[in-house]
Coordinates of C-alpha atoms in Angstrom, one line a residue:
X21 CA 53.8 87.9 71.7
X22 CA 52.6 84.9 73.2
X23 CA 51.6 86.6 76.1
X24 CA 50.2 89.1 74.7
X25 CA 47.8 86.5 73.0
X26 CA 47.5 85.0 76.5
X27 CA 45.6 88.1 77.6
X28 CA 44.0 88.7 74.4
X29 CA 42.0 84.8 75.3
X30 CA 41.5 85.7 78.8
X31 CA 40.3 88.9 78.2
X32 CA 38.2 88.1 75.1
X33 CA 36.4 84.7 77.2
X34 CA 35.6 87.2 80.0
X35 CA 33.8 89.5 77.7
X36 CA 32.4 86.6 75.9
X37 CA 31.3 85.3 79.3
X38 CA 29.7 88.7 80.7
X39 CA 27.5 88.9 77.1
X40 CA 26.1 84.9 77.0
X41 CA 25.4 85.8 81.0
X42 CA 23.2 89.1 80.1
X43 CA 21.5 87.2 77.4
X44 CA 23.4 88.6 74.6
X45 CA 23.9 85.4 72.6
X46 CA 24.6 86.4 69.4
X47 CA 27.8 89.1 70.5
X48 CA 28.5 85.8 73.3
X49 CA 29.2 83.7 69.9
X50 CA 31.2 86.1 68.1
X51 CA 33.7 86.9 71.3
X52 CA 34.1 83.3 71.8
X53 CA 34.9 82.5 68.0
X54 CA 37.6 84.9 68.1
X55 CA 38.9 83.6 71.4
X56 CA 39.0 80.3 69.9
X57 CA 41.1 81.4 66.3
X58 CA 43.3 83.1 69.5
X59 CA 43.7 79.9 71.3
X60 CA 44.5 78.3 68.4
X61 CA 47.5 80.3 67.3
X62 CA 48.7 80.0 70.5
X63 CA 48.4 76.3 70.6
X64 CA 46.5 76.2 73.6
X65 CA 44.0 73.2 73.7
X66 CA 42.5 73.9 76.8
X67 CA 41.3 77.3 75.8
X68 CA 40.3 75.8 72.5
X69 CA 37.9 73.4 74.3
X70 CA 36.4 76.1 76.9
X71 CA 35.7 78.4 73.6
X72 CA 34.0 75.6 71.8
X73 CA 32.1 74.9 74.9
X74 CA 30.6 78.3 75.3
X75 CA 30.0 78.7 71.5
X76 CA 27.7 75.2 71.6
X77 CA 26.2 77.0 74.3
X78 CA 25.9 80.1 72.7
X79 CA 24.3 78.7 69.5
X80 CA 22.3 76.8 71.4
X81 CA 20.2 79.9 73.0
X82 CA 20.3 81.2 69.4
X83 CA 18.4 78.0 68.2
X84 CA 21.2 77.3 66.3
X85 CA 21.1 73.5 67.6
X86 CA 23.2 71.6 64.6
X87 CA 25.7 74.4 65.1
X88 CA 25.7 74.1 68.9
X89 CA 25.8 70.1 68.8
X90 CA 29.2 70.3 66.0
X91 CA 30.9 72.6 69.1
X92 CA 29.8 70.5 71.9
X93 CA 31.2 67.6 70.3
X94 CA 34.8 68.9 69.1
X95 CA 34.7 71.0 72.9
X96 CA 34.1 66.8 74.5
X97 CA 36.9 65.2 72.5
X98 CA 39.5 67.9 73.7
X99 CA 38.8 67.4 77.4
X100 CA 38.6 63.8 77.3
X101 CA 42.2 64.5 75.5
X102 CA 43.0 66.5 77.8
X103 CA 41.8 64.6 81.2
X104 CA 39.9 67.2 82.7
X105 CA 36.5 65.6 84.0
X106 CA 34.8 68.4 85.3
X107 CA 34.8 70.7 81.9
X108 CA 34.2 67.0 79.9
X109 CA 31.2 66.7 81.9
X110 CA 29.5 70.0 81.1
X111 CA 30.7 69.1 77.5
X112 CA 28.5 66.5 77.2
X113 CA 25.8 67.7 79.4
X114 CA 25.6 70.6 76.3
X115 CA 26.2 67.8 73.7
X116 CA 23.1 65.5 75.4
X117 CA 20.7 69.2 75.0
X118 CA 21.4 69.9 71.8
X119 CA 20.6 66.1 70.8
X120 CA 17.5 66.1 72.1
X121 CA 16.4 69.4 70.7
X122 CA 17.1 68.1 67.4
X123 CA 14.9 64.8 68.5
X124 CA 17.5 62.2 69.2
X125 CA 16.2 61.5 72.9
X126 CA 18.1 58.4 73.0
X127 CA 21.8 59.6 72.6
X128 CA 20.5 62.5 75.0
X129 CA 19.6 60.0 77.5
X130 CA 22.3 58.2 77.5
X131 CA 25.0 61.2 77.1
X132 CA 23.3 63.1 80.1
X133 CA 23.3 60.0 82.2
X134 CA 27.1 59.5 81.5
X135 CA 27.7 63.6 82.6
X136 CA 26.1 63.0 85.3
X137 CA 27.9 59.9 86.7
X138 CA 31.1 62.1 86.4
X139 CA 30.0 65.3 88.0
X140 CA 28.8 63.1 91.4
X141 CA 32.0 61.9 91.1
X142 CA 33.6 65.5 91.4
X143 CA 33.7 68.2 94.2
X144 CA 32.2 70.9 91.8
X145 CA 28.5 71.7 92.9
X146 CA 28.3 74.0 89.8
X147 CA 28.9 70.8 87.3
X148 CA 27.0 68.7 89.2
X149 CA 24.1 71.1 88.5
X150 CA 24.5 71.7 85.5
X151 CA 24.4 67.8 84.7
X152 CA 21.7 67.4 86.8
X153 CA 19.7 70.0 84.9
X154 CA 20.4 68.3 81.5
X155 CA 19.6 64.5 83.0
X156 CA 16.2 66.0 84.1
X157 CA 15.0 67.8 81.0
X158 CA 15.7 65.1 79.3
X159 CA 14.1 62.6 81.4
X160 CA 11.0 65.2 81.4
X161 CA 11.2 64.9 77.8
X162 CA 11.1 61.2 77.9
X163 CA 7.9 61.4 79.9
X164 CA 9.5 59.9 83.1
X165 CA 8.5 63.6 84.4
X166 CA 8.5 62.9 88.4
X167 CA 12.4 61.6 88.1
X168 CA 12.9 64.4 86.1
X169 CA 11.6 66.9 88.5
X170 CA 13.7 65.4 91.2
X171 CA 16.7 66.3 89.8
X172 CA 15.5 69.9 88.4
X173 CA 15.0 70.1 92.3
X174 CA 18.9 69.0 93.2
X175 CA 20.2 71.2 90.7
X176 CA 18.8 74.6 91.4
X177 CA 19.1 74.1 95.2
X178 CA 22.6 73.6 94.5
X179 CA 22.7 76.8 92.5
X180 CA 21.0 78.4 95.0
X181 CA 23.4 77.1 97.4
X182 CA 26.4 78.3 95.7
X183 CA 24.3 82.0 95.4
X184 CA 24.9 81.9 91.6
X185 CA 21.5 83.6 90.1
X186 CA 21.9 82.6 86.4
X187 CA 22.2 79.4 86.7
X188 CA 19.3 79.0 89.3
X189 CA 17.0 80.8 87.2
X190 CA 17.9 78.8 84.7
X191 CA 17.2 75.5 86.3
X192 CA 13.7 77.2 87.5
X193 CA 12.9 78.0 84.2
X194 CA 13.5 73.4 83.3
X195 CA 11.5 73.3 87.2
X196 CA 8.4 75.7 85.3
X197 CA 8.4 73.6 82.2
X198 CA 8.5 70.3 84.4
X199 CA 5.6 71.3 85.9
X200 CA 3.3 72.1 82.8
X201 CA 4.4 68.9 81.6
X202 CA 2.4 67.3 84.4
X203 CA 0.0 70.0 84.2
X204 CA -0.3 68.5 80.4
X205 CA -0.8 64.8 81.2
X206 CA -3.4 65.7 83.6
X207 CA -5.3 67.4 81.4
X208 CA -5.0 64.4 78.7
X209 CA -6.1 62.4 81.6
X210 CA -9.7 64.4 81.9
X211 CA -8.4 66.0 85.4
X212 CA -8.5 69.7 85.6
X213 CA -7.8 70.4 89.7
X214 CA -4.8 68.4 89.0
X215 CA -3.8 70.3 86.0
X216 CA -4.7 73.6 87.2
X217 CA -2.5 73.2 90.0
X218 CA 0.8 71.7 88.5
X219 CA -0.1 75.2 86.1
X220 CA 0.3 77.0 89.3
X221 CA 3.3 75.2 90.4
X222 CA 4.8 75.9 86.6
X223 CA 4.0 79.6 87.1
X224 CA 5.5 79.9 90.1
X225 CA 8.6 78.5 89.7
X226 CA 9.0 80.7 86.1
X227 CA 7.9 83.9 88.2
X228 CA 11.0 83.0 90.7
X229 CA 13.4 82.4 87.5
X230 CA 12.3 85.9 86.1
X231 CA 13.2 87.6 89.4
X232 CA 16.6 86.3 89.5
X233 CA 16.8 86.8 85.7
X234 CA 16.2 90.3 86.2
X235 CA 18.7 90.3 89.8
X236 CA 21.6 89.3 87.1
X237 CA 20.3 90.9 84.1
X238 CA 20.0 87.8 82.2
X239 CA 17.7 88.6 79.3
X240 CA 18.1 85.2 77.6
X241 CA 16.2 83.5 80.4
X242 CA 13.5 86.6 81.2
X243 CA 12.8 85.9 77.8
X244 CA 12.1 82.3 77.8
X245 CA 10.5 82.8 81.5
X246 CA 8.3 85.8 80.1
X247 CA 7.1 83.4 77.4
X248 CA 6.2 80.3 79.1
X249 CA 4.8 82.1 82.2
X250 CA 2.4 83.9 79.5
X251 CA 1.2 80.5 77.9
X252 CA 0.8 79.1 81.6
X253 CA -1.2 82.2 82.1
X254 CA -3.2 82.0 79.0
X255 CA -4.3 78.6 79.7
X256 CA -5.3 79.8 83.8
X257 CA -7.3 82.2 81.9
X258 CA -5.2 85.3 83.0
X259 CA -4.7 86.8 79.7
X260 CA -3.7 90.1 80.8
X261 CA -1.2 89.1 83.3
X262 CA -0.4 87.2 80.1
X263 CA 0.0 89.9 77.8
X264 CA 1.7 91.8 80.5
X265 CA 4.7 89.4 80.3
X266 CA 5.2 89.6 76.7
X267 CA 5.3 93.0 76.6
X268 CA 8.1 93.2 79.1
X269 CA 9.5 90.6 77.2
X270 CA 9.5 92.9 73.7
X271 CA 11.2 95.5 75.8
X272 CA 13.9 93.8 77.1
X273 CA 17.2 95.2 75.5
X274 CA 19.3 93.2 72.5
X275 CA 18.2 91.4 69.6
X276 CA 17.0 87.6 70.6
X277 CA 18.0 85.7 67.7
X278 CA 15.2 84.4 65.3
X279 CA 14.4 81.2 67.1
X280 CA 13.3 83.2 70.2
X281 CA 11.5 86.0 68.2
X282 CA 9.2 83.3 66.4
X283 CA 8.2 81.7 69.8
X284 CA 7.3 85.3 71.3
X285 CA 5.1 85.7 68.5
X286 CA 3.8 82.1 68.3
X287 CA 3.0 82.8 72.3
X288 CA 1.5 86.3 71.7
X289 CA -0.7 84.8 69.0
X290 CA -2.0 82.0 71.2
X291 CA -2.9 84.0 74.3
X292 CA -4.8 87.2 71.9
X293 CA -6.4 84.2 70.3
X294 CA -7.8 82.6 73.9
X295 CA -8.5 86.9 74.7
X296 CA -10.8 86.8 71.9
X297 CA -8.6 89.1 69.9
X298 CA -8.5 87.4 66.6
X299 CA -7.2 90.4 64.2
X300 CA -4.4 90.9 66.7
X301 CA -3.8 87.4 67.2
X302 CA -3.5 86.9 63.2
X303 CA -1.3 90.0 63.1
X304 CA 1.0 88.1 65.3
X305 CA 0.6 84.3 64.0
X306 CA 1.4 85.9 60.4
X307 CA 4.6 87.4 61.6
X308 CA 5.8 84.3 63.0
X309 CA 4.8 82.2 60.0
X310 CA 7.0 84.6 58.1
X311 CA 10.1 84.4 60.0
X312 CA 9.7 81.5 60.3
X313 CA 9.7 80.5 56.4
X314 CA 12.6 82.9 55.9
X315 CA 14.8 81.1 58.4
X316 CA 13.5 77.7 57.8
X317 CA 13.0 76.4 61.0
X318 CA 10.3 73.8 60.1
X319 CA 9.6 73.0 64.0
X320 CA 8.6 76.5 64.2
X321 CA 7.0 76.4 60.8
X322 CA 4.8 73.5 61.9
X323 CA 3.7 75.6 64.9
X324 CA 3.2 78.6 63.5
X325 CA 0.9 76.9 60.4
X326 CA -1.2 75.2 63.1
X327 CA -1.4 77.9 65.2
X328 CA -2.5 80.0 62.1
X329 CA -4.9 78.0 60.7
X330 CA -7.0 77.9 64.0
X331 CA -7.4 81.8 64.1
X332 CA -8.3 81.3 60.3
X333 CA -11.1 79.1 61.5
X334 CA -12.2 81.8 64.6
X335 CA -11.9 84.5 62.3
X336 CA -14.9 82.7 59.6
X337 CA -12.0 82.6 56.9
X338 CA -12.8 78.4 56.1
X339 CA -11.0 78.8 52.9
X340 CA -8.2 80.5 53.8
X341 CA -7.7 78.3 57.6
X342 CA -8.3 74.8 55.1
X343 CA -5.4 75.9 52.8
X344 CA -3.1 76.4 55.8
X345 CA -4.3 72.8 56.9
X346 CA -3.0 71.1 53.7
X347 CA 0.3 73.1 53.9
X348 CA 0.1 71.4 58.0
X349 CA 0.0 68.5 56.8
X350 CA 2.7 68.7 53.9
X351 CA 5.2 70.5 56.7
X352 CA 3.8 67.4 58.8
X353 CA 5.5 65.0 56.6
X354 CA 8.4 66.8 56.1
X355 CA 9.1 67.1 59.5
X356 CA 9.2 63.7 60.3
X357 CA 11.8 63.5 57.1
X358 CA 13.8 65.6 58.9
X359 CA 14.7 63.2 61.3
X360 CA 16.6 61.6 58.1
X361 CA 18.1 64.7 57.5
X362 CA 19.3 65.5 60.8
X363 CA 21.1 62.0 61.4
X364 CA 22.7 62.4 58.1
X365 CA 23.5 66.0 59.7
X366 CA 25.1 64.3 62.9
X367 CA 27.1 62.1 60.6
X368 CA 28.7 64.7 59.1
X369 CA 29.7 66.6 62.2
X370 CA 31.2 63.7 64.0
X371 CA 33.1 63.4 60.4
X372 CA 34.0 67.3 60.7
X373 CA 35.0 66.9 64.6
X374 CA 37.4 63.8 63.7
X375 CA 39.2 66.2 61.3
X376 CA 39.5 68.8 64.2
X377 CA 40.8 65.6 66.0
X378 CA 44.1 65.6 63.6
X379 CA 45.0 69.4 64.6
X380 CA 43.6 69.0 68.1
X381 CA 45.7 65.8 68.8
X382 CA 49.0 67.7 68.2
X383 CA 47.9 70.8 70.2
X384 CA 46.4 68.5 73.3
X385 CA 49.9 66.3 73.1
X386 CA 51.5 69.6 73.2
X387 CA 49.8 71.0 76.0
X388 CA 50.3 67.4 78.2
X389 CA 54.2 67.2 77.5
X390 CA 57.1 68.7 78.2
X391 CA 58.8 70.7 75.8
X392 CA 62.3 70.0 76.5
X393 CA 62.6 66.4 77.2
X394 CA 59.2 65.1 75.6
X395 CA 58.0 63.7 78.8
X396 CA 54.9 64.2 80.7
X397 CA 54.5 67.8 82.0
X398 CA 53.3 68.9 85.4
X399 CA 50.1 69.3 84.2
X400 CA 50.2 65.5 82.7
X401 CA 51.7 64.8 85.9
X402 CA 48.9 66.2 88.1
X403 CA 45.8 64.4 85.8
X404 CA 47.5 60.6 86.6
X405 CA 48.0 61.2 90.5
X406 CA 44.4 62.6 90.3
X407 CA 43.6 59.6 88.4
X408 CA 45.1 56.8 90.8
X409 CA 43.7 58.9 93.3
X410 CA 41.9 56.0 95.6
X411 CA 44.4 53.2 94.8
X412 CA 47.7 51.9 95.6
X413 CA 50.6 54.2 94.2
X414 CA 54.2 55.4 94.9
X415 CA 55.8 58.7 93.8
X416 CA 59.4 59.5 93.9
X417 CA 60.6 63.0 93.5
X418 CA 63.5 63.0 91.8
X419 CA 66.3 66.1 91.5
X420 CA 69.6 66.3 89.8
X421 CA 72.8 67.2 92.0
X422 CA 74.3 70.6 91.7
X423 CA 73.0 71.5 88.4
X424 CA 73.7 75.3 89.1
X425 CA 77.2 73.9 88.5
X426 CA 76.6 71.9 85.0
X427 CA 74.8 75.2 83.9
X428 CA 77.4 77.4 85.1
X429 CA 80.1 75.6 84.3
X430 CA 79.1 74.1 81.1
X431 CA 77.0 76.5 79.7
X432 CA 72.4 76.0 79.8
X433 CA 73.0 74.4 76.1
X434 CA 74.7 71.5 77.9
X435 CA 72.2 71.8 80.9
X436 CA 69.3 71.2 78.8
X437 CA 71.1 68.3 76.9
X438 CA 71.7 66.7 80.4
X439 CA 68.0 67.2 81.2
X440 CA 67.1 65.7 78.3
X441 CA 69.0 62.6 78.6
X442 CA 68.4 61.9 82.2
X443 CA 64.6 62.0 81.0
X444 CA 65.9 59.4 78.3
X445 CA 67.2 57.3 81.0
X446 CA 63.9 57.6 83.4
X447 CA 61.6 56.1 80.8
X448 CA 63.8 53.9 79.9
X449 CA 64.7 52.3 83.0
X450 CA 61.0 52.0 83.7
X451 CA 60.1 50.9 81.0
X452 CA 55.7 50.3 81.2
X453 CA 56.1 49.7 85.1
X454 CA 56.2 53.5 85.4
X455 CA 55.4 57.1 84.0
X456 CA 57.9 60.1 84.5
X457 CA 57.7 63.8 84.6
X458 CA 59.4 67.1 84.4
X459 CA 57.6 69.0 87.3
X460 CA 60.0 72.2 86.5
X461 CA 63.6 73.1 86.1
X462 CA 65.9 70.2 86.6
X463 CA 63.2 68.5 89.3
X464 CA 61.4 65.1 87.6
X465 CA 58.9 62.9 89.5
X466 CA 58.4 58.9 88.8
X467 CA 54.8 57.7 89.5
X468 CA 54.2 53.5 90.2
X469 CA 50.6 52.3 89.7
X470 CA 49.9 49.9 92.7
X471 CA 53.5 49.6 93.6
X472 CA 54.8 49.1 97.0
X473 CA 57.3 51.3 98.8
X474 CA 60.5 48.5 98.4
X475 CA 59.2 47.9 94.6
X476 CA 59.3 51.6 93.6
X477 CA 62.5 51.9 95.7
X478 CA 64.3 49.5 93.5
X479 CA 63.1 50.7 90.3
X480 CA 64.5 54.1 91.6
X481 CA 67.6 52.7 92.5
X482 CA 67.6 51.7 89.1
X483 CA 67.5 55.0 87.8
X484 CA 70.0 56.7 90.1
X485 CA 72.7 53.8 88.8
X486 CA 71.9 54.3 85.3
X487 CA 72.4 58.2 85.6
X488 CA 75.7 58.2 87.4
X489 CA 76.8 55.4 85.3
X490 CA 76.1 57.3 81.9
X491 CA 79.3 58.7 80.0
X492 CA 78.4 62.3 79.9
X493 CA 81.9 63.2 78.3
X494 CA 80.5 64.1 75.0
X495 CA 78.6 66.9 76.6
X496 CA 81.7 68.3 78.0
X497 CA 85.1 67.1 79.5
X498 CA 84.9 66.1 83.3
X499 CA 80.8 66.6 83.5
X500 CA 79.6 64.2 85.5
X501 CA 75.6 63.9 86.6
X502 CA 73.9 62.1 90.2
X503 CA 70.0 62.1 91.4
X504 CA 68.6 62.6 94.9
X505 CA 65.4 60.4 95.0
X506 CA 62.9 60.9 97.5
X507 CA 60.2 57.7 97.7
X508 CA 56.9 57.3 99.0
X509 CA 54.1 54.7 99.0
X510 CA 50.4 55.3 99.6
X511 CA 47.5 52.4 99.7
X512 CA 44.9 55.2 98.8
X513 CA 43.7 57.0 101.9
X514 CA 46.3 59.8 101.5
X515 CA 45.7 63.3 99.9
X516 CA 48.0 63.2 96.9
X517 CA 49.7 66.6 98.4
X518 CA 50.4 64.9 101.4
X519 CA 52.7 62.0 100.0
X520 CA 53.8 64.8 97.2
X521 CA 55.4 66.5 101.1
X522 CA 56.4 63.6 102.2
X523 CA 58.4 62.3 98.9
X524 CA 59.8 66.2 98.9
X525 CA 61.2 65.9 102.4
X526 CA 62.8 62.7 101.4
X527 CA 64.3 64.2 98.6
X528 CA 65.8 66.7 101.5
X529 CA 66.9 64.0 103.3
X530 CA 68.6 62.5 100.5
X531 CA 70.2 66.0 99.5
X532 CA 71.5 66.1 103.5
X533 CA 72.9 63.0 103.8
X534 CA 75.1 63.5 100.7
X535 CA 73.3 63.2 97.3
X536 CA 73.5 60.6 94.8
X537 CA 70.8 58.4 97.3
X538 CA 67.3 57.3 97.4
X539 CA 65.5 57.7 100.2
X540 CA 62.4 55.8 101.7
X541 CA 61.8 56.1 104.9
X542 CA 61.7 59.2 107.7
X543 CA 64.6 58.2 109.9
X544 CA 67.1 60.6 111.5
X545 CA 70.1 62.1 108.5
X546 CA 73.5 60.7 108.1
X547 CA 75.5 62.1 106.4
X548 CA 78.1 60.3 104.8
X549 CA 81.7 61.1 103.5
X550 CA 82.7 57.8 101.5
X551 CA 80.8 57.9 98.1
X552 CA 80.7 54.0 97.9
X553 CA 79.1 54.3 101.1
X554 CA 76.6 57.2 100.4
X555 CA 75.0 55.5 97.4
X556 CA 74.3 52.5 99.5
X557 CA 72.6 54.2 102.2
X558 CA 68.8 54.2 103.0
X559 CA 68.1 56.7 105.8

C-alpha cells in the first residue's frame, strides 16, 4: 500500500509538473493538492513540502497571491525542518514574490536577499537562478533598477547555461520588464531617446522569452510575454504588431485564470485606445472592469476604472468618464486600505502555517529518525556531515559482530531488541559530545563536531566497553554482543565520502584483526587470538 502511494506522489508531481510547465496552472494546482493529501497519508514530509512549493507557485501564476504566500510559507518551514537548503531556498525565493505582489516590498527584500545567500552557497545553478530572479525583481520593484538588472542578467545566463527553456524565458520576461522600468524613469525624466531605447531593449528581450516559451510550450509565459511586448509596442507606436501579439495571445490553448484574462483585456484596451479605436477599446476596457468586479481583484479594479474612464473622455461621454473618476478615486482609497487588510491576511496565515507546524513536526521528526531505535536516520545522518562540512569533525563507523548469528540464533525479535539497545548505549555514552546514527541494518555511525582523531577514539572506546559489558541475558541465554569501530578525523579539506571510505576500511580492519576493536589508523592487520589482547589493540 505504501508503495503503491509512493508511485501514486511521484507520478501525480510529474503530471503536476508537465501542466505548471505548459502553462496550465489551474490543472498544475489541482495535481499537486492531491499529491500533497497523498504525501500526507503516507507521512512523507518531504513530498509534503515539494507539493506545497509548486502549489504557491501554481497559485501564484493564477493571481491567487494570498493563496500562493500561505503555501510558500508552510512549504519553507518543512525544509528548514527538514535541512534541505537548496528546496528552502526556492521556498523563500516564492515566499519573497508573492510578498511583494501583495505590496510588502520590505519582507520581499529581505526574504529574497536571505534565498539568495543560500543558493551561492550551493552547487545548484538552477536555485541559484531562481533566487537570483526573485532578488532582482524585487530590487527592480524597489527602484534600484540597474542592480536589479544585473542579476536578471546572472540568472537567465545561467538558465541558458543549463539549456532549460522555461526557466530562461522566464527570467527574460523579469529582463523585458526591467527594461521598461528604465524605459519609465526616462520618460518621467523628460528623455525620450533614452526611453525609446530601454523600450527596445524591453521588447527584445520579451520577443526572445516568447520564442523559447513557444520551443517548450509554456503558455503561461507567451501569455505574459505576448502582453507586455504589446504595451511596449503600443507605446513605440507599433499598434499592429501590437494587436498582433494579443491575438496570438487569445489563441493560445487552456483557460488563463482570471488574473491574466483581466490584464489581456486591460492591455488590448490600452493599445485600441492609442490605435484610435475607441468603441473597440471600450468593448475591451468594459470586459475587464467586469471581471474584474466579479472576482474582486481591486488592483485590477483600479486599473481597469482608470483605464475606462480615459476612453470615456476620448469617446465625448464627460458624464459617463466623470462618474468612473469618483468610483477611481473611492477604489483609490480602498486600495490603500487594503494594505491593512492584507497584513491582517499575513497574520493569519503565519497563524494557519504554525498549526500545519503541529502535524508537520511529527511527520518531519519521522522522516529524520530511525524507526527502530529512534535515532538519527541516514538521511539525518547525511544533512549533519553536509552541515560540518568545512570544519573539523570525526566519524566512526560502527558495526555489530556476527549479527547473522543473534538473528539466527535468537530469532530477528531479539535482533531488533539488541539494535535497539546498543543505540541506547551510543547516545548515552556520548552524551552531547556526539550524535549517532543507524546508517542500515545492524551498521551505526558516531559523528564528533571539531573532535580530534585520539578524542573521538576514546569516546569510541567508550562505546565498544559499554556494549560488551552490557548483560544481554534477558534477551536470551548465552547472547552476548561486540562492535567493530572504524575512526577517522578530518580538519575540513576532505570530501565527506572520502573519510566515510576511509572510516569503512577501518572498520575492515577492525573486523580482520578480530572484532570487538577500534581502529584509527591505516597500519598493516594483526590479527589477534587472545581476546584481552584483541580489545586492546590499535592497528
Amino acid at each position: 500500500m505504501v508503495s503503491e502511494r509512493r508511485s501514486t506522489i511521484a507520478d501525480g508531481f510529474a503530471r503536476g509538473t508537465s501542466l505548471l510547465r505548459s502553462g496550465l496552472c489551474d490543472e498544475a494546482l489541482t495535481e499537486f493538492r492531491a499529491v500533497y493529501a497523498e504525501a500526507e497519508a503516507d507521512g512523507d514530509p518531504a513530498s509534503m513540502a515539494a507539493a506545497l512549493c509548486e502549489m504557491a507557485w501554481s497559485s501564484y501564476k493564477l493571481g491567487e497571491i494570498e493563496q500562493a504566500l500561505e503555501c510558500a510559507m508552510g512549504a519553507k518551514w518543512l525544509w528548514l525542518r527538514l535541512g534541505d537548503r537548496a528546496e528552502l531556498s526556492r521556498a523563500m525565493a516564492v515566499e519573497a514574490i508573492a510578498f511583494l505582489d501583495l505590496g510588502f516590498s520590505d519582507q520581499a527584500y529581505d526574504l529574497s536577499a536571505e534565498a539568495l545567500v543560500i543558493a551561492e552557497t550551493l552547487e545548484d545553478p538552477a536555485i541559484l537562478a531562481f533566487a537570483l530572479n526573485a532578488k532582482g525583481i524585487v530590487l527592480t520593484v524597489c527602484r534600484e533598477i540597474e542592480l536589479g538588472a544585473g542579476l536578471l542578467e546572472r540568472a537567465s545566463d545561467l538558465a541558458d547555461t543549463q539549456g532549460n527553456d522555461a526557466a530562461a524565458a522566464y527570467y527574460l520576461v523579469n529582463r523585458g520588464f526591467c527594461h521598461a522600468k528604465l524605459a519609465e524613469r526616462a520618460a518621467a525624466l523628460n528623455d525620450p531617446e533614452t526611453a525609446s531605447a530601454e523600450r527596445k531593449a524591453a521588447i527584445g528581450f520579451t520577443e526572445h522569452a516568447i520564442e523559447l516559451a513557444e520551443r517548450c510550450d509554456d503558455a503561461w509565459t507567451q501569455r505574459v510575454g505576448f502582453g507586455n511586448c504589446a504595451e511596449m509596442l503600443a507605446l513605440e507606436g507599433r499598434f499592429a504588431a501590437a494587436l498582433g501579439y494579443l491575438g496570438r495571445s487569445a489563441e493560445l490553448p487552456g483557460d488563463p485564470g482570471p488574473s491574466l484574462r483581466i490584464h489581456y483585456l486591460y492591455t488590448l484596451g490600452d493599445v485600441l485606445l492609442r490605435a484610435g479605436n475607441l468603441e473597440a477599446a471600450h468593448t475591451a476596457a468594459t470586459e475587464a472592469l467586469a471581471l474584474a468586479d466579479a472576482t474582486g481583484q481591486i488592483d485590477h479594479q483600479v486599473n481597469a476604472v482608470s483605464k475606462l474612464a480615459e476612453i470615456l473622455e476620448a469617446l465625448g461621454q464627460s458624464r459617463e468618464a466623470l462618474a468612473l473618476q469618483k468610483r477611481f478615486h473611492q477604489l483609490y482609497v480602498r486600495q490603500s486600505g487594503e494594505i491593512a487588510r492584507r497584513l491582517a491576511r499575513v497574520e493569519e496565515i503565519r497563524a494557519e502555517t504554525d498549526r500545519l507546524r503541529s502535524r508537520a513536526a511529527i511527520l518531519a521528526d519521522q522522516a529524520l529518525s530511525d524507526p527502530l531505535t529512534g535515532i538519527a536516520n541516514r538521511r539525518s545522518f547525511d544533512q549533519i556531515v553536509n552541515r560540518l562540512a568545512g570544519t573539523p569533525f570525526a566519524i566512526a563507523i560502527v558495526d555489530l559482530d556476527n549479527f547473522k548469528l543473534v538473528n539466527d540464533r535468537f530469532s530477528h525479535i531479539v535482533g531488533d531488541a539488541v539494535l535497539q539497545r546498543v543505540a541506547t548505549t551510543m547516545v548515552g555514552q556520548l552524551g552531547p559530545h556526539g550524535h549517532a546514527a543507524r546508517l542500515g541494518g545492524e551498521e551505526f555511525a558516531l559523528i564528533f563536531p571539531g573532535a580530534a582523531e585520539t578524542t573521538a577514539t576514546a569516546f569510541c572506546e567508550g562505546v565498544r566497553i559499554a556494549v560488551s559489558a552490557t548483560n544481554w541475558s534477558d534477551l536470551g541465554a548465552g547472547l552476548a554482543v561486540t562492535v567493530s569501530i572504524g575512526v577517522v578525523a578530518g580538519e575540513g579539506e576532505q570530501p565527506v565520502g572520502e573519510l566515510m571510505h576511509i572510516a569503512d576500511r577501518r572498520l575492515y580492519a577492525a573486523k580482520a584483526g578480530g572484532r570487538d576493536c577500534v581502529v584509527c589508523a591505516d597500519e598493516p592487520v594483526i590479527v589477534l587470538a587472545d581476546a584481552a589482547d584483541r580489545r586492546r589493540w590499535r592497528a
